[in-house]
Amino acid sequence: SAVISQKPSRDICQRGTSLTIQCQVDSQVTMMFWYRQQPGQSLTLIATANQGSEATYESGFVIDKFPISRPNLTFSTLTVSNMSPEDSSIYLCSSRIAGWNTEAFFGQGTRLTVV
Amino acid sequence: GQQLNQSPQSMFIQEGEDVSMNCTSSSIFNTWLWYKQDPGEGPVLLIALYKAGELTSNGRLTAQFGITRKDSFLNISASIPSDVGIYFCAGQLGSGNTPLVFGKGTRLSVIA
């Protein structure tokens, strides 16, 4: 597997502001996935990010609210824009080594609290 | 979309007891994975299953990929306090370019 370094690990933000979360992988990966985990809940996929193309968003998530960058094969960012208290969650990036029968590995998560 | 039904939702057990949790799906998956999440951390992979019927162990943990490819279970034997956490099953179709579908998690509490 590979290692993903995610930062910040936590932040407390004012409503109306934006926060950018960064994930750095120690090897090249094709796809990176961004998840949201609301308090006490499971992981919900926000979007899939492929290098060199626009991210693909899941139903209920839009680019204006969660813009994603994927400038190269080892790095991605997720921005949570115009935050409200409902955006308070843990945000996780994930990836897999390309190929069949490979497991996903995760960053440490970003615990976001919007006040 | 695809959903995984994971049960039980939570468990309180005595140290030393065995634990069992399972996931079922209405869809067939090629891969079943079990993760553990500690507070403030991202999920960490425990066991990966790639073949229907496969039974795999990792220390005190044992997991099986159901024959129908629509279910999986995880057993933990002789639980210890550090087993406390949330356990998630995850299923996947296809290659490394496809994301995982997660169960809702089983919150395990171990009473010493």
GROMACS .gro file of C-alpha atoms in nm:
model
  227
    1SER     CA    1   0.000   0.000   0.000
    2ALA     CA    2   0.097   0.367   0.011
    3VAL     CA    3   0.087   0.644   0.269
    4ILE     CA    4  -0.130   0.955   0.243
    5SER     CA    5  -0.044   1.263   0.444
    6GLN     CA    6  -0.351   1.475   0.501
    7LYS     CA    7  -0.364   1.822   0.650
    8PRO     CA    8  -0.488   1.999   0.844
    9SER     CA    9  -0.586   1.731   1.094
   10ARG     CA   10  -0.849   1.958   1.240
   11ASP     CA   11  -0.977   2.312   1.213
   12ILE     CA   12  -1.244   2.536   1.357
   13CYS     CA   13  -1.377   2.781   1.100
   14GLN     CA   14  -1.622   3.066   1.088
   15ARG     CA   15  -1.934   3.023   0.879
   16GLY     CA   16  -1.908   3.178   0.534
   17THR     CA   17  -1.536   3.107   0.503
   18SER     CA   18  -1.361   2.834   0.304
   19LEU     CA   19  -1.111   2.565   0.401
   20THR     CA   20  -0.875   2.378   0.170
   21ILE     CA   21  -0.768   2.028   0.269
   22GLN     CA   22  -0.454   1.878   0.118
   23CYS     CA   23  -0.354   1.518   0.057
   24GLN     CA   24  -0.009   1.406  -0.048
   25VAL     CA   25   0.053   1.044  -0.149
   26ASP     CA   26   0.400   0.891  -0.128
   27SER     CA   27   0.356   0.718  -0.464
   28GLN     CA   28   0.181   0.790  -0.791
   29VAL     CA   29  -0.185   0.693  -0.801
   30THR     CA   30  -0.443   0.722  -1.073
   31MET     CA   31  -0.753   0.803  -0.876
   32MET     CA   32  -0.807   0.984  -0.550
   33PHE     CA   33  -1.136   0.975  -0.366
   34TRP     CA   34  -1.278   1.229  -0.122
   35TYR     CA   35  -1.521   1.118   0.149
   36ARG     CA   36  -1.724   1.295   0.414
   37GLN     CA   37  -1.802   1.133   0.746
   38GLN     CA   38  -2.065   1.315   0.945
   39PRO     CA   39  -2.070   1.265   1.323
   40GLY     CA   40  -2.150   0.904   1.409
   41GLN     CA   41  -2.204   0.814   1.046
   42SER     CA   42  -2.034   0.609   0.778
   43LEU     CA   43  -1.823   0.740   0.493
   44THR     CA   44  -2.001   0.905   0.202
   45LEU     CA   45  -1.821   0.956  -0.126
   46ILE     CA   46  -1.805   1.320  -0.235
   47ALA     CA   47  -1.612   1.288  -0.559
   48THR     CA   48  -1.350   1.098  -0.754
   49ALA     CA   49  -1.050   1.294  -0.879
   50ASN     CA   50  -0.847   1.188  -1.180
   51GLN     CA   51  -0.530   1.371  -1.270
   52GLY     CA   52  -0.575   1.608  -1.562
   53SER     CA   53  -0.953   1.609  -1.572
   54GLU     CA   54  -1.243   1.747  -1.374
   55ALA     CA   55  -1.352   1.554  -1.071
   56THR     CA   56  -1.666   1.342  -1.088
   57TYR     CA   57  -1.913   1.432  -0.814
   58GLU     CA   58  -2.167   1.207  -0.647
   59SER     CA   59  -2.532   1.297  -0.620
   60GLY     CA   60  -2.582   1.570  -0.363
   61PHE     CA   61  -2.236   1.720  -0.403
   62VAL     CA   62  -2.148   2.001  -0.643
   63ILE     CA   63  -1.827   2.154  -0.767
   64ASP     CA   64  -1.911   2.506  -0.651
   65LYS     CA   65  -1.938   2.384  -0.293
   66PHE     CA   66  -1.653   2.129  -0.300
   67PRO     CA   67  -1.400   2.229  -0.566
   68ILE     CA   68  -1.124   1.972  -0.611
   69SER     CA   69  -0.782   2.004  -0.765
   70ARG     CA   70  -0.564   1.718  -0.888
   71PRO     CA   71  -0.255   1.881  -1.039
   72ASN     CA   72  -0.040   1.564  -1.047
   73LEU     CA   73  -0.043   1.194  -0.962
   74THR     CA   74   0.057   1.241  -0.597
   75PHE     CA   75  -0.147   1.538  -0.476
   76SER     CA   76  -0.505   1.657  -0.444
   77THR     CA   77  -0.698   1.925  -0.259
   78LEU     CA   78  -1.060   1.957  -0.153
   79THR     CA   79  -1.204   2.296  -0.066
   80VAL     CA   80  -1.514   2.329   0.147
   81SER     CA   81  -1.661   2.661   0.036
   82ASN     CA   82  -1.891   2.908   0.206
   83MET     CA   83  -1.909   2.686   0.511
   84SER     CA   84  -2.208   2.645   0.737
   85PRO     CA   85  -2.240   2.444   1.060
   86GLU     CA   86  -2.391   2.158   0.856
   87ASP     CA   87  -2.049   2.112   0.694
   88SER     CA   88  -1.899   2.008   1.027
   89SER     CA   89  -1.766   1.661   0.953
   90ILE     CA   90  -1.455   1.455   0.908
   91TYR     CA   91  -1.323   1.476   0.554
   92LEU     CA   92  -1.106   1.191   0.428
   93CYS     CA   93  -0.903   1.140   0.115
   94SER     CA   94  -0.835   0.792  -0.014
   95SER     CA   95  -0.666   0.617  -0.299
   96ARG     CA   96  -0.586   0.278  -0.436
   97ILE     CA   97  -0.296   0.143  -0.632
   98ALA     CA   98  -0.425   0.082  -0.985
   99GLY     CA   99  -0.512  -0.272  -1.076
  100TRP     CA  100  -0.740  -0.547  -0.956
  101ASN     CA  101  -0.750  -0.673  -0.602
  102THR     CA  102  -0.595  -0.368  -0.441
  103GLU     CA  103  -0.724  -0.223  -0.121
  104ALA     CA  104  -0.794   0.143  -0.051
  105PHE     CA  105  -0.582   0.338   0.194
  106PHE     CA  106  -0.680   0.659   0.370
  107GLY     CA  107  -0.539   0.983   0.497
  108GLN     CA  108  -0.570   1.057   0.867
  109GLY     CA  109  -0.878   1.272   0.813
  110THR     CA  110  -0.958   1.640   0.872
  111ARG     CA  111  -1.201   1.711   1.154
  112LEU     CA  112  -1.382   2.031   1.058
  113THR     CA  113  -1.598   2.229   1.296
  114VAL     CA  114  -1.788   2.527   1.161
  115VAL     CA  115  -1.909   2.782   1.413
  116GLY     CA  116  -2.713   0.347  -0.532
  117GLN     CA  117  -2.553   0.045  -0.378
  118GLN     CA  118  -2.589   0.001  -0.006
  119LEU     CA  119  -2.432  -0.226   0.248
  120ASN     CA  120  -2.631  -0.337   0.550
  121GLN     CA  121  -2.395  -0.380   0.843
  122SER     CA  122  -2.496  -0.526   1.176
  123PRO     CA  123  -2.497  -0.494   1.463
  124GLN     CA  124  -2.484  -0.117   1.489
  125SER     CA  125  -2.309  -0.136   1.826
  126MET     CA  126  -2.183  -0.397   2.069
  127PHE     CA  127  -2.082  -0.397   2.434
  128ILE     CA  128  -1.879  -0.702   2.529
  129GLN     CA  129  -1.661  -0.826   2.811
  130GLU     CA  130  -1.289  -0.852   2.757
  131GLY     CA  131  -1.205  -1.202   2.636
  132GLU     CA  132  -1.532  -1.258   2.454
  133ASP     CA  133  -1.557  -1.329   2.084
  134VAL     CA  134  -1.726  -1.080   1.850
  135SER     CA  135  -1.904  -1.128   1.521
  136MET     CA  136  -2.034  -0.869   1.278
  137ASN     CA  137  -2.156  -0.895   0.922
  138CYS     CA  138  -2.249  -0.709   0.608
  139THR     CA  139  -2.497  -0.790   0.337
  140SER     CA  140  -2.566  -0.629   0.005
  141SER     CA  141  -2.827  -0.644  -0.266
  142SER     CA  142  -2.543  -0.621  -0.519
  143ILE     CA  143  -2.253  -0.850  -0.599
  144PHE     CA  144  -1.906  -0.722  -0.511
  145ASN     CA  145  -1.568  -0.838  -0.638
  146THR     CA  146  -1.388  -0.737  -0.320
  147TRP     CA  147  -1.487  -0.714   0.044
  148LEU     CA  148  -1.277  -0.518   0.288
  149TRP     CA  149  -1.291  -0.465   0.662
  150TYR     CA  150  -1.158  -0.146   0.820
  151LYS     CA  151  -1.121  -0.021   1.176
  152GLN     CA  152  -1.142   0.345   1.266
  153ASP     CA  153  -1.008   0.484   1.592
  154PRO     CA  154  -1.128   0.824   1.716
  155GLY     CA  155  -0.968   1.109   1.522
  156GLU     CA  156  -0.810   0.878   1.268
  157GLY     CA  157  -0.880   0.756   0.918
  158PRO     CA  158  -0.992   0.396   0.859
  159VAL     CA  159  -0.717   0.136   0.868
  160LEU     CA  160  -0.745  -0.183   0.665
  161LEU     CA  161  -0.781  -0.503   0.867
  162ILE     CA  162  -0.857  -0.771   0.611
  163ALA     CA  163  -0.912  -0.780   0.235
  164LEU     CA  164  -1.109  -1.057   0.062
  165TYR     CA  165  -1.090  -1.114  -0.310
  166LYS     CA  166  -1.257  -1.448  -0.385
  167ALA     CA  167  -1.603  -1.580  -0.311
  168GLY     CA  168  -1.580  -1.828  -0.026
  169GLU     CA  169  -1.239  -1.700   0.084
  170LEU     CA  170  -1.167  -1.723   0.456
  171THR     CA  171  -0.878  -1.508   0.575
  172SER     CA  172  -0.724  -1.453   0.917
  173ASN     CA  173  -0.515  -1.171   1.055
  174GLY     CA  174  -0.415  -1.254   1.411
  175ARG     CA  175  -0.733  -1.271   1.620
  176LEU     CA  176  -0.941  -1.151   1.326
  177THR     CA  177  -1.111  -1.379   1.074
  178ALA     CA  178  -1.322  -1.270   0.782
  179GLN     CA  179  -1.505  -1.452   0.506
  180PHE     CA  180  -1.625  -1.353   0.161
  181GLY     CA  181  -1.968  -1.506   0.112
  182ILE     CA  182  -2.025  -1.758  -0.163
  183THR     CA  183  -2.297  -1.544  -0.317
  184ARG     CA  184  -2.057  -1.245  -0.318
  185LYS     CA  185  -2.327  -1.045  -0.145
  186ASP     CA  186  -2.211  -1.080   0.214
  187SER     CA  187  -1.915  -1.098   0.446
  188PHE     CA  188  -1.852  -1.144   0.816
  189LEU     CA  189  -1.576  -1.044   1.055
  190ASN     CA  190  -1.500  -1.231   1.375
  191ILE     CA  191  -1.273  -1.110   1.653
  192SER     CA  192  -1.166  -1.371   1.903
  193ALA     CA  193  -1.066  -1.310   2.265
  194SER     CA  194  -1.135  -0.937   2.254
  195ILE     CA  195  -0.902  -0.693   2.431
  196PRO     CA  196  -0.952  -0.326   2.526
  197SER     CA  197  -0.762  -0.197   2.222
  198ASP     CA  198  -1.023  -0.359   1.997
  199VAL     CA  199  -1.250  -0.067   2.084
  200GLY     CA  200  -1.342   0.136   1.777
  201ILE     CA  201  -1.571   0.146   1.479
  202TYR     CA  202  -1.550  -0.136   1.228
  203PHE     CA  203  -1.660  -0.077   0.870
  204CYS     CA  204  -1.720  -0.325   0.593
  205ALA     CA  205  -1.662  -0.201   0.240
  206GLY     CA  206  -1.739  -0.352  -0.095
  207GLN     CA  207  -1.597  -0.282  -0.432
  208LEU     CA  208  -1.676  -0.353  -0.791
  209GLY     CA  209  -1.403  -0.345  -1.047
  210SER     CA  210  -1.050  -0.216  -1.052
  211GLY     CA  211  -0.847   0.037  -0.856
  212ASN     CA  212  -1.026   0.320  -1.031
  213THR     CA  213  -1.354   0.255  -0.856
  214PRO     CA  214  -1.440   0.379  -0.508
  215LEU     CA  215  -1.558   0.171  -0.214
  216VAL     CA  216  -1.911   0.145  -0.080
  217PHE     CA  217  -1.914   0.145   0.300
  218GLY     CA  218  -2.142  -0.008   0.557
  219LYS     CA  219  -2.270   0.211   0.839
  220GLY     CA  220  -2.023   0.070   1.087
  221THR     CA  221  -2.028  -0.135   1.405
  222ARG     CA  222  -1.922   0.049   1.720
  223LEU     CA  223  -1.744  -0.194   1.951
  224SER     CA  224  -1.699  -0.128   2.321
  225VAL     CA  225  -1.495  -0.368   2.533
  226ILE     CA  226  -1.549  -0.374   2.907
  227ALA     CA  227  -1.243  -0.479   3.101
   0.00000   0.00000   0.00000
